[in-house]
Short mmCIF file of C-alpha atoms in Angstrom, two decimals:
data_model
loop_
_atom_site.label_atom_id
_atom_site.label_comp_id
_atom_site.label_asym_id
_atom_site.label_seq_id
_atom_site.Cartn_x
_atom_site.Cartn_y
_atom_site.Cartn_z
CA MET A 1 4.15 -99.18 -33.14
CA LYS A 2 6.20 -99.81 -36.26
CA LEU A 3 5.26 -98.40 -39.64
CA GLN A 4 4.31 -101.25 -41.98
CA VAL A 5 3.71 -99.48 -45.28
CA THR A 6 6.27 -99.62 -48.08
CA LYS A 7 8.35 -96.68 -49.24
CA LYS A 8 6.30 -96.63 -52.43
CA GLN A 9 3.06 -96.37 -50.45
CA LEU A 10 4.45 -93.59 -48.28
CA LEU A 11 5.69 -91.58 -51.26
CA ALA A 12 2.35 -92.00 -53.02
CA SER A 13 0.33 -90.77 -50.04
CA GLU A 14 -1.54 -87.49 -50.46
CA ALA A 15 -1.98 -87.15 -46.70
CA ILE A 16 1.64 -86.26 -45.90
CA ASN A 17 3.65 -83.13 -46.63
CA PRO A 18 6.51 -83.61 -49.17
CA SER A 19 9.22 -82.50 -46.74
CA VAL A 20 8.09 -85.13 -44.24
CA LYS A 21 8.28 -87.82 -46.91
CA THR A 22 11.94 -86.91 -47.42
CA TRP A 23 12.52 -87.11 -43.67
CA ALA A 24 10.74 -90.46 -43.50
CA ILE A 25 12.93 -92.05 -46.17
CA LYS A 26 16.05 -90.87 -44.35
CA ASN A 27 14.72 -92.34 -41.09
CA TRP A 28 13.21 -95.49 -42.59
CA ASP A 29 14.97 -97.93 -40.26
CA TYR A 30 13.66 -96.05 -37.22
CA LEU A 31 10.13 -95.95 -38.60
CA THR A 32 9.95 -99.63 -39.58
CA GLU A 33 12.20 -101.40 -37.07
CA VAL A 34 11.89 -99.55 -33.74
CA ASN A 35 8.71 -100.27 -31.80
CA THR A 36 7.52 -96.91 -30.40
CA PRO A 37 4.57 -96.80 -27.96
CA LEU A 38 1.68 -94.59 -28.98
CA ILE A 39 0.96 -93.45 -25.44
CA ASN A 40 3.12 -93.14 -22.33
CA VAL A 41 2.01 -92.76 -18.72
CA ASN A 42 3.09 -89.76 -16.62
CA SER A 43 5.39 -88.65 -19.44
CA SER A 44 5.71 -84.94 -18.58
CA THR A 45 6.21 -82.87 -15.45
CA LYS A 46 2.69 -81.47 -15.41
CA ILE A 47 1.05 -84.80 -16.20
CA ALA A 48 3.06 -86.49 -13.44
CA LYS A 49 1.67 -84.00 -10.91
CA GLY A 50 -1.53 -86.01 -11.04
CA LYS A 51 0.21 -88.82 -9.17
CA LYS A 52 -0.20 -86.89 -5.92
CA LEU A 53 -3.95 -87.19 -6.53
CA LYS A 54 -3.54 -90.91 -7.33
CA ILE A 55 -4.09 -90.27 -11.02
CA ASN A 56 -1.97 -91.86 -13.73
CA THR A 57 -2.31 -90.14 -17.09
CA ALA A 58 -1.62 -91.77 -20.44
CA ILE A 59 -1.19 -89.21 -23.21
CA LEU A 60 -0.90 -89.39 -26.98
CA TYR A 61 1.38 -86.83 -28.62
CA MET A 62 1.37 -86.34 -32.40
CA GLN A 63 2.56 -83.53 -34.64
CA PRO A 64 -0.05 -80.75 -34.61
CA ALA A 65 -1.95 -78.99 -37.36
CA ASP A 66 -0.25 -79.30 -40.77
CA LYS A 67 3.29 -79.96 -39.57
CA VAL A 68 3.09 -83.49 -41.00
CA ALA A 69 -0.45 -83.80 -42.32
CA VAL A 70 -1.67 -82.07 -45.47
CA LYS A 71 -5.12 -81.78 -43.90
CA THR A 72 -4.73 -80.14 -40.50
CA LEU A 73 -5.08 -82.22 -37.34
CA CYS A 74 -6.04 -79.08 -35.39
CA ALA A 75 -9.07 -77.52 -37.04
CA GLY A 76 -8.93 -74.36 -34.92
CA ALA A 77 -5.19 -73.72 -35.11
CA ASP A 78 -5.25 -70.89 -37.64
CA LEU A 79 -8.34 -69.14 -36.30
CA PHE A 80 -7.20 -69.39 -32.68
CA GLY A 81 -3.57 -68.48 -33.43
CA CYS A 82 -2.00 -71.33 -31.50
CA LYS A 83 0.07 -72.99 -34.24
CA LYS A 84 3.27 -71.02 -33.63
CA ASP A 85 3.26 -71.50 -29.87
CA CYS A 86 2.13 -75.13 -29.78
CA LEU A 87 3.68 -76.95 -26.81
CA VAL A 88 4.90 -79.73 -29.12
CA SER A 89 8.07 -77.65 -29.58
CA SER A 90 8.61 -76.94 -25.87
CA GLY A 91 10.18 -78.89 -23.04
CA GLN A 92 10.88 -82.57 -23.56
CA LEU A 93 8.70 -82.64 -26.66
CA GLY A 94 11.05 -80.16 -28.31
CA LYS A 95 14.02 -82.52 -28.05
CA THR A 96 15.01 -84.51 -31.15
CA PRO A 97 14.26 -88.08 -29.91
CA ALA A 98 10.80 -87.02 -28.76
CA GLN A 99 10.16 -85.16 -32.01
CA LYS A 100 11.03 -88.30 -33.97
CA ALA A 101 8.56 -90.35 -31.92
CA VAL A 102 5.83 -87.72 -32.29
CA THR A 103 6.35 -87.63 -36.07
CA LYS A 104 6.33 -91.40 -36.29
CA ARG A 105 3.01 -91.66 -34.46
CA THR A 106 1.53 -89.09 -36.81
CA LEU A 107 2.69 -91.04 -39.87
CA CYS A 108 1.17 -94.22 -38.43
CA TYR A 109 -2.12 -92.40 -37.84
CA LEU A 110 -2.20 -90.96 -41.36
CA LEU A 111 -1.04 -94.05 -43.25
CA GLU A 112 -2.42 -96.98 -41.24
CA ARG A 113 -5.52 -95.58 -39.55
CA SER A 114 -7.28 -98.88 -38.80
CA ARG A 115 -4.15 -100.56 -37.45
CA PHE A 116 -3.30 -97.41 -35.49
CA PHE A 117 -6.55 -97.68 -33.54
CA ASP A 118 -6.07 -101.41 -32.99
CA VAL A 119 -2.65 -100.76 -31.46
CA LEU A 120 -3.97 -97.79 -29.47
CA ARG A 121 -6.80 -99.89 -28.07
CA GLY A 122 -4.35 -102.57 -26.98
CA GLU A 123 -2.15 -100.01 -25.21
CA VAL A 124 -5.12 -98.43 -23.44
CA TYR A 125 -6.31 -101.85 -22.25
CA LEU A 126 -2.79 -102.66 -21.02
CA HIS A 127 -2.52 -99.41 -19.06
CA SER A 128 -6.03 -99.91 -17.72
CA ALA A 129 -5.05 -103.35 -16.45
CA ASN A 130 -1.95 -101.89 -14.80
CA TYR A 131 -3.49 -98.77 -13.26
CA GLY A 132 -7.17 -99.62 -12.90
CA ASP A 133 -9.47 -96.75 -11.91
CA THR A 134 -6.52 -94.39 -11.43
CA LEU A 135 -5.95 -94.22 -15.21
CA ALA A 136 -6.96 -91.18 -17.27
CA VAL A 137 -6.28 -91.02 -21.01
CA ARG A 138 -5.74 -87.86 -23.04
CA LEU A 139 -5.61 -88.55 -26.78
CA ASN A 140 -5.23 -84.96 -27.97
CA GLY A 141 -1.96 -84.10 -26.30
CA THR A 142 -0.96 -81.85 -29.20
CA THR A 143 -3.80 -82.30 -31.70
CA ASP A 144 -7.53 -81.59 -31.84
CA ILE A 145 -8.98 -84.70 -33.46
CA ASN A 146 -12.48 -86.06 -32.98
CA PHE A 147 -11.79 -89.39 -31.22
CA ASN A 148 -15.41 -89.80 -30.06
CA LYS A 149 -16.07 -93.16 -31.73
CA PHE A 150 -12.95 -94.68 -30.21
CA ILE A 151 -13.74 -93.24 -26.78
CA GLU A 152 -17.35 -94.41 -26.95
CA SER A 153 -16.11 -97.95 -27.66
CA MET A 154 -14.20 -98.03 -24.35
CA PRO A 155 -16.81 -96.89 -21.80
CA SER A 156 -14.93 -98.26 -18.79
CA VAL A 157 -11.94 -95.95 -19.40
CA LEU A 158 -11.86 -92.26 -18.46
CA PHE A 159 -10.77 -89.92 -21.26
CA TYR A 160 -10.32 -86.15 -21.22
CA ASP A 161 -9.05 -83.42 -23.54
CA TYR A 162 -8.76 -79.73 -24.25
CA THR A 163 -10.33 -78.52 -27.52
CA LYS A 164 -10.73 -75.32 -29.49
CA ILE A 165 -13.79 -76.69 -31.26
CA TYR A 166 -16.72 -75.16 -29.41
CA ALA A 167 -19.26 -77.46 -31.05
CA ARG A 168 -17.39 -80.49 -29.74
CA VAL A 169 -17.72 -79.24 -26.16
CA LYS A 170 -21.35 -78.28 -26.65
CA LYS A 171 -22.38 -81.60 -28.20
CA ASN A 172 -20.34 -83.94 -26.00
CA THR A 173 -22.63 -86.47 -24.31
CA LEU A 174 -20.08 -89.21 -23.58
CA LYS A 175 -20.04 -90.01 -19.87
CA ASN A 176 -16.40 -91.15 -19.99
CA TYR A 177 -15.12 -88.08 -21.86
CA ASP A 178 -14.41 -84.76 -20.13
CA LEU A 179 -13.76 -81.76 -22.38
CA THR A 180 -12.36 -78.33 -21.53
CA PHE A 181 -12.66 -75.50 -24.04
CA SER A 182 -9.35 -73.79 -24.80
CA GLY A 183 -9.92 -70.06 -25.18
CA SER A 184 -8.00 -67.58 -27.31
CA ALA A 185 -7.53 -63.81 -27.56
CA ASN A 186 -6.37 -63.99 -31.18
CA ASN A 187 -9.21 -61.95 -32.66
CA SER A 188 -12.75 -60.76 -32.01
CA THR A 189 -14.21 -64.07 -33.19
CA THR A 190 -12.16 -66.21 -30.80
CA MET A 191 -12.77 -63.75 -27.97
CA GLY A 192 -16.51 -64.05 -28.61
CA ILE A 193 -16.41 -67.85 -28.69
CA THR A 194 -14.39 -67.93 -25.48
CA ALA A 195 -16.87 -65.63 -23.75
CA LYS A 196 -19.75 -67.80 -25.00
CA ALA A 197 -18.14 -70.94 -23.60
CA ILE A 198 -17.75 -69.30 -20.20
CA LYS A 199 -21.24 -67.80 -20.16
CA ASN A 200 -22.79 -71.14 -21.16
CA GLY A 201 -21.09 -72.92 -18.28
CA PHE A 202 -18.51 -75.01 -20.10
CA LYS A 203 -15.14 -75.66 -18.55
CA THR A 204 -12.72 -73.18 -20.08
CA VAL A 205 -8.99 -72.56 -19.87
CA LEU A 206 -7.15 -69.34 -20.69
CA ALA A 207 -3.43 -69.36 -21.45
CA VAL A 208 -2.01 -66.10 -20.08
CA ASN A 209 0.97 -64.15 -21.44
CA THR A 210 3.13 -64.33 -18.32
CA ALA A 211 5.50 -66.75 -16.64
CA GLU A 212 5.40 -64.69 -13.43
CA THR A 213 9.15 -64.07 -13.55
CA ILE A 214 10.68 -61.03 -11.84
CA GLY A 215 9.09 -57.89 -13.25
CA GLU A 216 6.16 -59.71 -14.86
CA TYR A 217 2.58 -59.52 -13.68
CA LYS A 218 0.89 -62.23 -11.66
CA MET A 219 -1.76 -64.50 -13.08
CA PRO A 220 -5.28 -63.07 -12.77
CA ASP A 221 -7.44 -64.71 -10.12
CA LYS A 222 -10.88 -63.68 -11.37
CA LEU A 223 -12.97 -62.40 -14.28
CA ASP A 224 -15.25 -59.93 -12.57
CA LEU A 225 -17.01 -62.23 -10.06
CA ILE A 226 -15.86 -65.46 -11.71
CA PRO A 227 -12.94 -67.05 -9.83
CA LEU A 228 -10.09 -68.39 -11.96
CA ILE A 229 -8.48 -71.61 -10.81
CA ASN A 230 -4.82 -72.45 -11.40
CA MET A 231 -4.81 -75.17 -14.05
CA ASP A 232 -1.01 -75.50 -13.88
CA ASP A 233 -1.31 -77.42 -10.61
CA THR A 234 -2.31 -80.61 -12.42
CA ASP A 235 -3.68 -81.61 -15.81
CA ALA A 236 -6.63 -83.45 -14.28
CA ARG A 237 -9.36 -81.23 -15.69
CA PHE A 238 -12.00 -83.91 -15.14
CA LEU A 239 -11.69 -83.19 -11.41
CA ASP A 240 -12.63 -79.53 -11.87
CA PRO A 241 -16.24 -78.56 -11.04
CA ALA A 242 -18.58 -78.04 -13.99
CA GLY A 243 -18.25 -74.55 -15.43
CA SER A 244 -14.76 -73.99 -14.01
CA VAL A 245 -12.64 -71.31 -15.66
CA GLY A 246 -8.89 -71.53 -15.21
CA VAL A 247 -5.58 -70.07 -16.28
CA LEU A 248 -2.25 -71.45 -17.46
CA LYS A 249 1.12 -69.70 -17.56
CA ARG A 250 2.68 -69.26 -20.98
CA LYS A 251 5.16 -72.05 -21.78
CA GLY A 252 8.06 -72.22 -24.24
CA SER A 253 8.72 -68.46 -24.47
CA ASN A 254 11.20 -65.92 -23.17
CA LYS A 255 10.57 -62.66 -21.37
CA LEU A 256 11.23 -60.51 -24.46
CA GLU A 257 8.69 -62.46 -26.53
CA ARG A 258 6.09 -62.07 -23.82
CA ALA A 259 6.78 -58.34 -23.52
CA LYS A 260 6.19 -57.88 -27.26
CA ASP A 261 2.94 -59.81 -27.09
CA GLU A 262 1.54 -57.54 -24.37
CA SER A 263 0.76 -54.95 -27.05
CA LYS A 264 -1.09 -57.18 -29.51
CA ASN A 265 -3.74 -59.86 -29.71
CA GLY A 266 -2.74 -63.49 -30.05
CA PHE A 267 -3.52 -66.89 -28.65
CA PHE A 268 -2.37 -65.82 -25.18
CA PHE A 269 -4.40 -63.46 -23.04
CA ASN A 270 -2.54 -60.35 -21.90
CA GLN A 271 -3.60 -57.71 -19.38
CA SER A 272 -5.51 -55.71 -21.99
CA ASN A 273 -7.58 -58.42 -23.63
CA ILE A 274 -8.35 -60.11 -20.31
CA ILE A 275 -10.25 -56.92 -19.54
CA LYS A 276 -12.04 -57.15 -22.89
CA LEU A 277 -12.96 -60.77 -22.19
CA THR A 278 -14.36 -59.75 -18.80
CA GLU A 279 -16.55 -57.16 -20.53
CA LEU A 280 -17.84 -59.77 -22.99
CA VAL A 281 -18.58 -62.28 -20.25
CA THR A 282 -20.45 -59.78 -18.10
CA ALA A 283 -22.35 -58.12 -20.97
#
């Protein structure tokens, strides 16, 4: 997708942070002349793991929270404490070319919303024609936006996401949309919401403060009597049984950072607050 607004329109927008406007003017040729796809298929190592299950995943990556947008694109980012450690800055997404593409998509979404969805629909249809029933689409690769109307309009396509918005999981009735609640140990409120999601039988994922390197602890395999599945194996959450609870290793961190976070609450679950979560779930 190419940006089609004028410089004057971009500068006048109240939806974009001032620093991003400066960046956009400097990169104007890239924004308006280079055609960047909104979604790519099997674009990361974890996503590509689904191929062994004959799943081809198309994923939309945009800049999270308020990195570009004045009004956050991740409503739970501050409460859940995930803004600093968002995966948009890790791996391939952390590299400059990818960051430019992610920022561009976000600008297109904020400035040309109707056209954005027209282009997105065309790309989804194209991938659906190419991959058929093996296609799965994840629109919130690095955001937490309510895409329900768009998803509802394409009932023959399978969509899935992670979300930190409990109400979105609770109220989801779309047959072609699978949602997994993303838990957090950031504070007592997020711990309580996470426990509620688990107790009420919603699929839930816990990011754990370990990479299982030498000297670090292994990922937990259960919460009391609740088995924890390894959600690092693939990203295909829609294949997990209803009510599944799983764990992910911490990405984009070093061993020293993880050691420091063992003594405090944050988005990632450590050995101490995993115990607290178990107590809340079994209470």
